[in-house]
PDB file of C-alpha atoms in Angstrom:
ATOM      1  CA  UNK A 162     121.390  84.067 121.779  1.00 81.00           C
ATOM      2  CA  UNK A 163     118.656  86.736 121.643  1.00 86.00           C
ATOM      3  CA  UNK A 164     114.840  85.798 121.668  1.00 89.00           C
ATOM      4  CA  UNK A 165     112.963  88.121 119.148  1.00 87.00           C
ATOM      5  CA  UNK A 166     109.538  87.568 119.394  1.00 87.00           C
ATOM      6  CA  UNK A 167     107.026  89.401 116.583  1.00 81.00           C
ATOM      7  CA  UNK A 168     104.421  89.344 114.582  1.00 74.00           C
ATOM      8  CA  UNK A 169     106.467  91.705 111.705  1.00 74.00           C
ATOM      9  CA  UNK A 170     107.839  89.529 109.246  1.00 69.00           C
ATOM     10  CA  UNK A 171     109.896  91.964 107.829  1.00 70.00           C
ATOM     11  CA  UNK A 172     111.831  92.369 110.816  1.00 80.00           C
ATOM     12  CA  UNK A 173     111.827  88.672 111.463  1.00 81.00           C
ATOM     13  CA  UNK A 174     113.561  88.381 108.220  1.00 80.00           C
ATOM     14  CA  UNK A 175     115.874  91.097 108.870  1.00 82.00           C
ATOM     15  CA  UNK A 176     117.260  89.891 112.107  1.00 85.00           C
ATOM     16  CA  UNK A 177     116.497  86.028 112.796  1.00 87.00           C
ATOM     17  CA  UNK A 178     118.365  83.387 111.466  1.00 87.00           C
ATOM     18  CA  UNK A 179     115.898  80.649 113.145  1.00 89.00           C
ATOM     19  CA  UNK A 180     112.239  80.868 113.509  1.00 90.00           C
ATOM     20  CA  UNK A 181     109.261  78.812 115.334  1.00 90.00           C
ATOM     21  CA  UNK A 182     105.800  79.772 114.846  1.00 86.00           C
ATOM     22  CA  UNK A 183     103.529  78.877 117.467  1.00 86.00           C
ATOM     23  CA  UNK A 184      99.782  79.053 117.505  1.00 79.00           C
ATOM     24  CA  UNK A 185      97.357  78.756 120.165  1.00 74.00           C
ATOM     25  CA  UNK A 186     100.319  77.856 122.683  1.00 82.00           C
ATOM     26  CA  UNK A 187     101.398  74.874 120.362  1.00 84.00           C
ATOM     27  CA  UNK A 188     104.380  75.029 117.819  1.00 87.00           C
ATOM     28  CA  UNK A 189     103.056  74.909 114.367  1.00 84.00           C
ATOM     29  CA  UNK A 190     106.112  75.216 112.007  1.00 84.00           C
ATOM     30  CA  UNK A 191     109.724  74.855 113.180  1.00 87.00           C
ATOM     31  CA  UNK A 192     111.611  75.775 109.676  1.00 83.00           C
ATOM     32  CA  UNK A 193     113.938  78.529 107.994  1.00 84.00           C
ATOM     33  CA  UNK A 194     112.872  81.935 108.679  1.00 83.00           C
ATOM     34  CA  UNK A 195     112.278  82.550 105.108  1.00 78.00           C
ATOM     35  CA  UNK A 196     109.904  79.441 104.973  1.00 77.00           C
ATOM     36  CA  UNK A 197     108.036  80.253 107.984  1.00 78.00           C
ATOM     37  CA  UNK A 198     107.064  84.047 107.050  1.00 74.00           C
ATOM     38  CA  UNK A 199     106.066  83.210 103.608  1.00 70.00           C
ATOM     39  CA  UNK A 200     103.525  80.650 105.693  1.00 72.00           C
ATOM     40  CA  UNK A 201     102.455  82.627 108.234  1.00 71.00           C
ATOM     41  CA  UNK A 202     101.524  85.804 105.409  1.00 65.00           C
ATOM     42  CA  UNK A 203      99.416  83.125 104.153  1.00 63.00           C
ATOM     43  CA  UNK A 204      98.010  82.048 106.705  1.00 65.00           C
ATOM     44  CA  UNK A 205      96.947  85.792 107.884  1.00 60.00           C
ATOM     45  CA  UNK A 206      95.547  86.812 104.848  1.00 55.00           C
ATOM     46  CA  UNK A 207      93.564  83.834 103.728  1.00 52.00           C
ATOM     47  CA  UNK A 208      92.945  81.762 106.784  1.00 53.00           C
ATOM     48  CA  UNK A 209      95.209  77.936 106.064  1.00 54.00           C
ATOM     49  CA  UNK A 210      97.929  77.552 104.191  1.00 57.00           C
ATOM     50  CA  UNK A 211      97.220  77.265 100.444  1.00 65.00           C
ATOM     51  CA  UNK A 212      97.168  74.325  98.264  1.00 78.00           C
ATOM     52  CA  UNK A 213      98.452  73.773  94.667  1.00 79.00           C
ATOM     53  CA  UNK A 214      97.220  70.687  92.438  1.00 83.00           C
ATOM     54  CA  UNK A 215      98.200  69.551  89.069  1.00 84.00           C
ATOM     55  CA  UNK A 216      96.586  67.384  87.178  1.00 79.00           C
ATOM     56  CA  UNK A 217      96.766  65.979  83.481  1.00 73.00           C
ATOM     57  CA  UNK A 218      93.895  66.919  81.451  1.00 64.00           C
ATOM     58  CA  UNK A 219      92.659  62.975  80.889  1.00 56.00           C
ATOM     59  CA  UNK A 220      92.672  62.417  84.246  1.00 52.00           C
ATOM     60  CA  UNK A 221      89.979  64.914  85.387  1.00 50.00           C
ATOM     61  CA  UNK A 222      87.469  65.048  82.518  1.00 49.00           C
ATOM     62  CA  UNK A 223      85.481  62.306  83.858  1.00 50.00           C
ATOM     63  CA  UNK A 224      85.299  63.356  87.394  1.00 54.00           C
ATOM     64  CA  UNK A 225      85.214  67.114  87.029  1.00 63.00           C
ATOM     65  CA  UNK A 226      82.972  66.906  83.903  1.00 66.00           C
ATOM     66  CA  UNK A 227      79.934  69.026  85.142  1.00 72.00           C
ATOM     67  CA  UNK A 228      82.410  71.774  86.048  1.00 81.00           C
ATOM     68  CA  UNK A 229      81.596  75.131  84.311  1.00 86.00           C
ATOM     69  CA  UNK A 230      84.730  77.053  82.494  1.00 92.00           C
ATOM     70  CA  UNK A 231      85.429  80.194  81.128  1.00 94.00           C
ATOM     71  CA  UNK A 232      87.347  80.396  77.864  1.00 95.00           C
ATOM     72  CA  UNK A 233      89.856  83.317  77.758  1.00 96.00           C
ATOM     73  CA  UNK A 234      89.750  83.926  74.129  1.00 93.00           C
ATOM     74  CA  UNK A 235      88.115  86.765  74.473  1.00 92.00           C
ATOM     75  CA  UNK A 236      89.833  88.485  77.244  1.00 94.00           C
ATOM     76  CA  UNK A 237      92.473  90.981  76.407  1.00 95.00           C
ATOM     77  CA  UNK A 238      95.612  89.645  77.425  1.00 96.00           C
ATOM     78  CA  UNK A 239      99.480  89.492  76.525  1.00 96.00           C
ATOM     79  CA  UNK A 240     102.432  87.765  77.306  1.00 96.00           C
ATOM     80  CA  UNK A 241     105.471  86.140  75.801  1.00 96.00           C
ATOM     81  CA  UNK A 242     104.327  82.490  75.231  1.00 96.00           C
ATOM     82  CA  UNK A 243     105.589  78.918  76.386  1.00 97.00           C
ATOM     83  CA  UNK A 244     101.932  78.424  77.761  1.00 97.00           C
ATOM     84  CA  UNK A 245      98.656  79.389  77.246  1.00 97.00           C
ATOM     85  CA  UNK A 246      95.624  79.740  79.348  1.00 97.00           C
ATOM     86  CA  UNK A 247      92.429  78.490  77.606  1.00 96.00           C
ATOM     87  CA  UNK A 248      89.936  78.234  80.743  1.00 94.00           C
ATOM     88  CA  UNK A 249      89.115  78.665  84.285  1.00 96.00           C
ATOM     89  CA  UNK A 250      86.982  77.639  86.603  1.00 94.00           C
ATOM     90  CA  UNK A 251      85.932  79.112  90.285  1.00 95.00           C
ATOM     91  CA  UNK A 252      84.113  76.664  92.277  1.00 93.00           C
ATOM     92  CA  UNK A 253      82.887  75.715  95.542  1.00 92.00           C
ATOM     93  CA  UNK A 254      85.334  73.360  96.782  1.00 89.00           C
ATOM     94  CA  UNK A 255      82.707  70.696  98.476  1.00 88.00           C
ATOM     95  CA  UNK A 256      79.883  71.324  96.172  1.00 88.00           C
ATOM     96  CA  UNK A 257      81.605  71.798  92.752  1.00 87.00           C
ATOM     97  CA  UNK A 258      79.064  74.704  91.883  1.00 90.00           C
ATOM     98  CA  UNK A 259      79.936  77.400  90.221  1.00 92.00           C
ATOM     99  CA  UNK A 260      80.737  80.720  92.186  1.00 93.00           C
ATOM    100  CA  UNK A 261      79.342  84.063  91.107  1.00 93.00           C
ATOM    101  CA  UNK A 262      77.877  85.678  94.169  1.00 93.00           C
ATOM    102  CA  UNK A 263      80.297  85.369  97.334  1.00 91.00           C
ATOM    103  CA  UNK A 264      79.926  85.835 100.692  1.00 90.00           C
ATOM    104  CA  UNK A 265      83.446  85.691 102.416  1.00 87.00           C
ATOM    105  CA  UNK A 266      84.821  82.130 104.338  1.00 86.00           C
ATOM    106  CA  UNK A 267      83.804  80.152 101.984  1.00 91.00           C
ATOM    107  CA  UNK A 268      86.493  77.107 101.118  1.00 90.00           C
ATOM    108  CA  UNK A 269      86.934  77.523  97.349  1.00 93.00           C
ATOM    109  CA  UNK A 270      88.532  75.960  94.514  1.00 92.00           C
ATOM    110  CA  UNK A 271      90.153  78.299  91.116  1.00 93.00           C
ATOM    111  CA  UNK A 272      91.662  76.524  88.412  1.00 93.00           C
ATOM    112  CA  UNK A 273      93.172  77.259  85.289  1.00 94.00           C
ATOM    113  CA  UNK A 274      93.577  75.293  82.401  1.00 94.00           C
ATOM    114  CA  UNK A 275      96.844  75.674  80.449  1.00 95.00           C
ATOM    115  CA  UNK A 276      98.226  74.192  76.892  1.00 95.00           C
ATOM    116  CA  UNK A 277     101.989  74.229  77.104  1.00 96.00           C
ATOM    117  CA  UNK A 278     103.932  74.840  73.974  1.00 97.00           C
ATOM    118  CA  UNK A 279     107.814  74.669  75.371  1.00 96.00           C
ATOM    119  CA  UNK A 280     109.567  73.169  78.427  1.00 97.00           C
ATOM    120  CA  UNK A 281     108.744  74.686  81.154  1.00 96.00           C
ATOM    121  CA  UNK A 282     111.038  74.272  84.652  1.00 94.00           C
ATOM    122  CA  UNK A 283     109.923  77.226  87.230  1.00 93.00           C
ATOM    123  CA  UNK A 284     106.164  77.815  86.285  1.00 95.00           C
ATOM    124  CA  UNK A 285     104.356  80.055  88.713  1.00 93.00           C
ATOM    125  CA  UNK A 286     100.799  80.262  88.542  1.00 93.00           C
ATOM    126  CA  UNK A 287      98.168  83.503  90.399  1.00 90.00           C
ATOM    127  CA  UNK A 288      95.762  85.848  89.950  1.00 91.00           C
ATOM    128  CA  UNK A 289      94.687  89.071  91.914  1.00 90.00           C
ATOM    129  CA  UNK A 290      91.172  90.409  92.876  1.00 91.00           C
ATOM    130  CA  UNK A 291      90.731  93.817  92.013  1.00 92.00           C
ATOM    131  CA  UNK A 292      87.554  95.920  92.487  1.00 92.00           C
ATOM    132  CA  UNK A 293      85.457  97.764  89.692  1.00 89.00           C
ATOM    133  CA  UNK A 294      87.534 100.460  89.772  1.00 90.00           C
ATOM    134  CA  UNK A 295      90.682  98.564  89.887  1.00 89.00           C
ATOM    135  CA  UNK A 296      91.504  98.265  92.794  1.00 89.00           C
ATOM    136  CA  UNK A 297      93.817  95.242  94.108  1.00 86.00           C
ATOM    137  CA  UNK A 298      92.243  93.878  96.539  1.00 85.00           C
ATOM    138  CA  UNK A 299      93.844  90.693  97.491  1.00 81.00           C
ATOM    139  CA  UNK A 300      96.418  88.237  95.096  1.00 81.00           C
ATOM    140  CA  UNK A 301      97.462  84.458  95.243  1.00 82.00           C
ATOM    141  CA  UNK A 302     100.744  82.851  94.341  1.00 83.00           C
ATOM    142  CA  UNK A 303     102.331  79.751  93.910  1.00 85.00           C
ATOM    143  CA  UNK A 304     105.762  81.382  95.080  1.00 79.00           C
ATOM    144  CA  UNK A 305     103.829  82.220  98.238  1.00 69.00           C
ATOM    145  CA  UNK A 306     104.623  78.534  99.400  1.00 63.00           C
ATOM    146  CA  UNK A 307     107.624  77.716  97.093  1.00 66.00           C
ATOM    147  CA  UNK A 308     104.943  75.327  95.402  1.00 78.00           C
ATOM    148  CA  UNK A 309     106.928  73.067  92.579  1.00 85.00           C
ATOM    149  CA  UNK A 310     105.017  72.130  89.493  1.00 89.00           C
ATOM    150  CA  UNK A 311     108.530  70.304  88.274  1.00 90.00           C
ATOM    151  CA  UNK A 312     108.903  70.193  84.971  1.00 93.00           C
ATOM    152  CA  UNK A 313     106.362  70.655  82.300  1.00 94.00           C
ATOM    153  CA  UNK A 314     106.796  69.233  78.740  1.00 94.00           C
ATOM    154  CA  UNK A 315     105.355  71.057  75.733  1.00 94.00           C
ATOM    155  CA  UNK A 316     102.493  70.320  73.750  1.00 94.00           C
ATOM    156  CA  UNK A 317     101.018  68.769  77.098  1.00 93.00           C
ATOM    157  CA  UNK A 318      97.653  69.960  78.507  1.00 92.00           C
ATOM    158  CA  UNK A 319      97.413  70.690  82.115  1.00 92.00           C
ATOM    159  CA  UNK A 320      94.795  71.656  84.471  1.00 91.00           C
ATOM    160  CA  UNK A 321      96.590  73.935  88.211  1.00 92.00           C
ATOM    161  CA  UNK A 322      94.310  74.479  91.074  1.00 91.00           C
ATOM    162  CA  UNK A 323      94.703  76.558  93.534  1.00 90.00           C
ATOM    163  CA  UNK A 324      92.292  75.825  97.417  1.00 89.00           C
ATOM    164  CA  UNK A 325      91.811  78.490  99.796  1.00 87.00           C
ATOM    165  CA  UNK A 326      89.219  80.245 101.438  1.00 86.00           C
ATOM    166  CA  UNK A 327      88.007  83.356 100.151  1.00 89.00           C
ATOM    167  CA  UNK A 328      88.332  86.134 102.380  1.00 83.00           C
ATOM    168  CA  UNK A 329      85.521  88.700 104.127  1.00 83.00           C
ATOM    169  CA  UNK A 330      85.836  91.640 102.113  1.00 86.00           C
ATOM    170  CA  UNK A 331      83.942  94.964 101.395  1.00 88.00           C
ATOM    171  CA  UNK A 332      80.225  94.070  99.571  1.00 92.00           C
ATOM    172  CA  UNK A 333      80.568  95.044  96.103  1.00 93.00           C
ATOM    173  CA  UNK A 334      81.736  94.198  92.258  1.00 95.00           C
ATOM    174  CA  UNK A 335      85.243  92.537  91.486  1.00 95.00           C
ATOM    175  CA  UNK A 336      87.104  90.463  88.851  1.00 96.00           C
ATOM    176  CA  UNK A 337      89.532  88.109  88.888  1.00 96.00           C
ATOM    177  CA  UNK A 338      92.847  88.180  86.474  1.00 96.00           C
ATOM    178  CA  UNK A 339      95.275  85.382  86.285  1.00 96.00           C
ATOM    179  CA  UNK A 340      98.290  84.452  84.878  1.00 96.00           C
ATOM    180  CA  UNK A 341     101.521  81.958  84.437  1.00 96.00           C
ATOM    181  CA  UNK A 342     104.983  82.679  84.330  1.00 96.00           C
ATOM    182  CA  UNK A 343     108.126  81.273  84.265  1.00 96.00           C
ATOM    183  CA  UNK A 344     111.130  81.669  86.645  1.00 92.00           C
ATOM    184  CA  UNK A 345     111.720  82.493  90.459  1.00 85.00           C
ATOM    185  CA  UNK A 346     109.579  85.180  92.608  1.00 77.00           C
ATOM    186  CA  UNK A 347     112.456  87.674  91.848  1.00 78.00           C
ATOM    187  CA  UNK A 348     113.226  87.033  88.426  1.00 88.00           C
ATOM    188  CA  UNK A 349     110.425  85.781  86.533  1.00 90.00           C
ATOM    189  CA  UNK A 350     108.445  86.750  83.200  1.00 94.00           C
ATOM    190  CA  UNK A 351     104.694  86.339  82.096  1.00 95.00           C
ATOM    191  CA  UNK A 352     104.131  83.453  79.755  1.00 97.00           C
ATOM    192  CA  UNK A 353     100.468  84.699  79.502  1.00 97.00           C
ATOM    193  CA  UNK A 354      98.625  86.865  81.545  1.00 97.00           C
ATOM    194  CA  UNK A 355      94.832  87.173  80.917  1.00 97.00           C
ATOM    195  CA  UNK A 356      93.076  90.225  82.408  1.00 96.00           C
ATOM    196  CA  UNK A 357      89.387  90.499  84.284  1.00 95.00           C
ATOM    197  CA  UNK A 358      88.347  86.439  83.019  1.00 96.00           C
ATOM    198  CA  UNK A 359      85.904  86.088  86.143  1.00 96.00           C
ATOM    199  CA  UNK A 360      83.451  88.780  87.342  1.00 95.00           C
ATOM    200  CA  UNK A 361      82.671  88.656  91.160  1.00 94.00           C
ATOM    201  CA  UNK A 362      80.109  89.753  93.664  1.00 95.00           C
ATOM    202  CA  UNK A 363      80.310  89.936  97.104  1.00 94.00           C
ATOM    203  CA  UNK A 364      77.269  89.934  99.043  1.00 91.00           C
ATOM    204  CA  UNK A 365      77.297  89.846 103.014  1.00 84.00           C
ATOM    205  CA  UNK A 366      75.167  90.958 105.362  1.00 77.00           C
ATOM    206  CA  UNK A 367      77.558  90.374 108.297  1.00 66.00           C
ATOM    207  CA  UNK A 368      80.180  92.950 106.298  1.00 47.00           C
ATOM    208  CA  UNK A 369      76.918  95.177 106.126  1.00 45.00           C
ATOM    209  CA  UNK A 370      76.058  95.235 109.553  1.00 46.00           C
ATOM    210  CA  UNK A 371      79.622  96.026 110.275  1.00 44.00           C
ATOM    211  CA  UNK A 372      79.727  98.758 108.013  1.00 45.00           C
ATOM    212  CA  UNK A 373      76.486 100.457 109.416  1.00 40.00           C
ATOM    213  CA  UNK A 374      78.290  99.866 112.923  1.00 46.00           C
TER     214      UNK A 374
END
């Protein structure tokens, strides 16, 4: 028995067949190796391990009534159906406001809201950051965490969040594009994909200071 210890996932994956993670001294996760990496990338670039919700559309209209979506219809997008993404929505996650103007930690809530016209047994659900030259910046995924929606039947409304917090990034302009798909992380197609919905701005003046030095 060999004791490999790293912070390279890659070579984790490439030579472990058992993995612990410990943080702070303590053991945090104690799983498969693939498991644990996919965790631990999370957890590195956006600070927790994400969260996935799904709710049915009935359910949330009276409690998430003053939230403020985007319609996508007139976004360019493409995609080869099965779903459909009609809104989104990019709040604060304690506050419910709206989120326009970003500074970087805050704990944030995106959602999308998707009509469903077929059965659906692998849906994946992200969206990527990109700057205003189009850039990527930074990208979410439900495969990330091997999140499950389970099946979902068609002609059924559904609303998928996604909880994480937003990282500290360079000041500046950026927009958000999201999509769904269908499948497995390898193999999977896009059942709609909706460029630039959300338009971004992050202003901090702790990332300023830093960049002055």
């Amino acid at each position: 028995t060999i004791l490999f210890v790293s912070h390279d996932m890659g070579a984790v994956l490439s030579f472990c067949t058992k993995a612990i993670w410990i943080d702070a001294g303590k053991v945090k996760e104690n799983e498969s190796v693939t498991s644990i990496s996919k965790k631990y990338t999370a957890f590195m670039a956006y600070g927790e391990k994400l969260t996935f919700e799904m709710e049915k559309v009935p359910e949330i209209i009276e409690r998430d009534k003053n939230i403020k979506w985007t319609a996508t219809d007139e976004c360019e997008s493409f995609g080869e159906g099965g779903a459909k993404i009609t809104h989104v929505s990019f709040i604060d996650e304690f506050t419910g406001d709206h989120l326009s103007i970003m500074q970087g930690g805050e704990k944030v809530c995106f959602s999308i809201k998707v009509n469903f016209s077929e059965n659906l047994e692998n849906v994946g659900v992200g969206f990527r950051l990109t700057d205003k030259i189009g850039n990527h910046i930074f990208s979410l995924t439900s495969f990330i965490d091997d999140f499950s929606f389970g099946i979902i039947r068609k002609n059924s409304t559904r609303v998928i969040k996604v909880f994480f917090t937003f990282p500290k990034i360079k000041n500046g302009e950026y927009s958000i594009t999201t999509a769904i798909s269908e499948g497995t992380q390898i193999n999977h197609y896009p059942c709609h994909w909706v460029n630039d919905i959300l338009q971004i701005v992050v202003s901090s003046e702790d990332i300023l200071r830093h960049s002055l030095g």
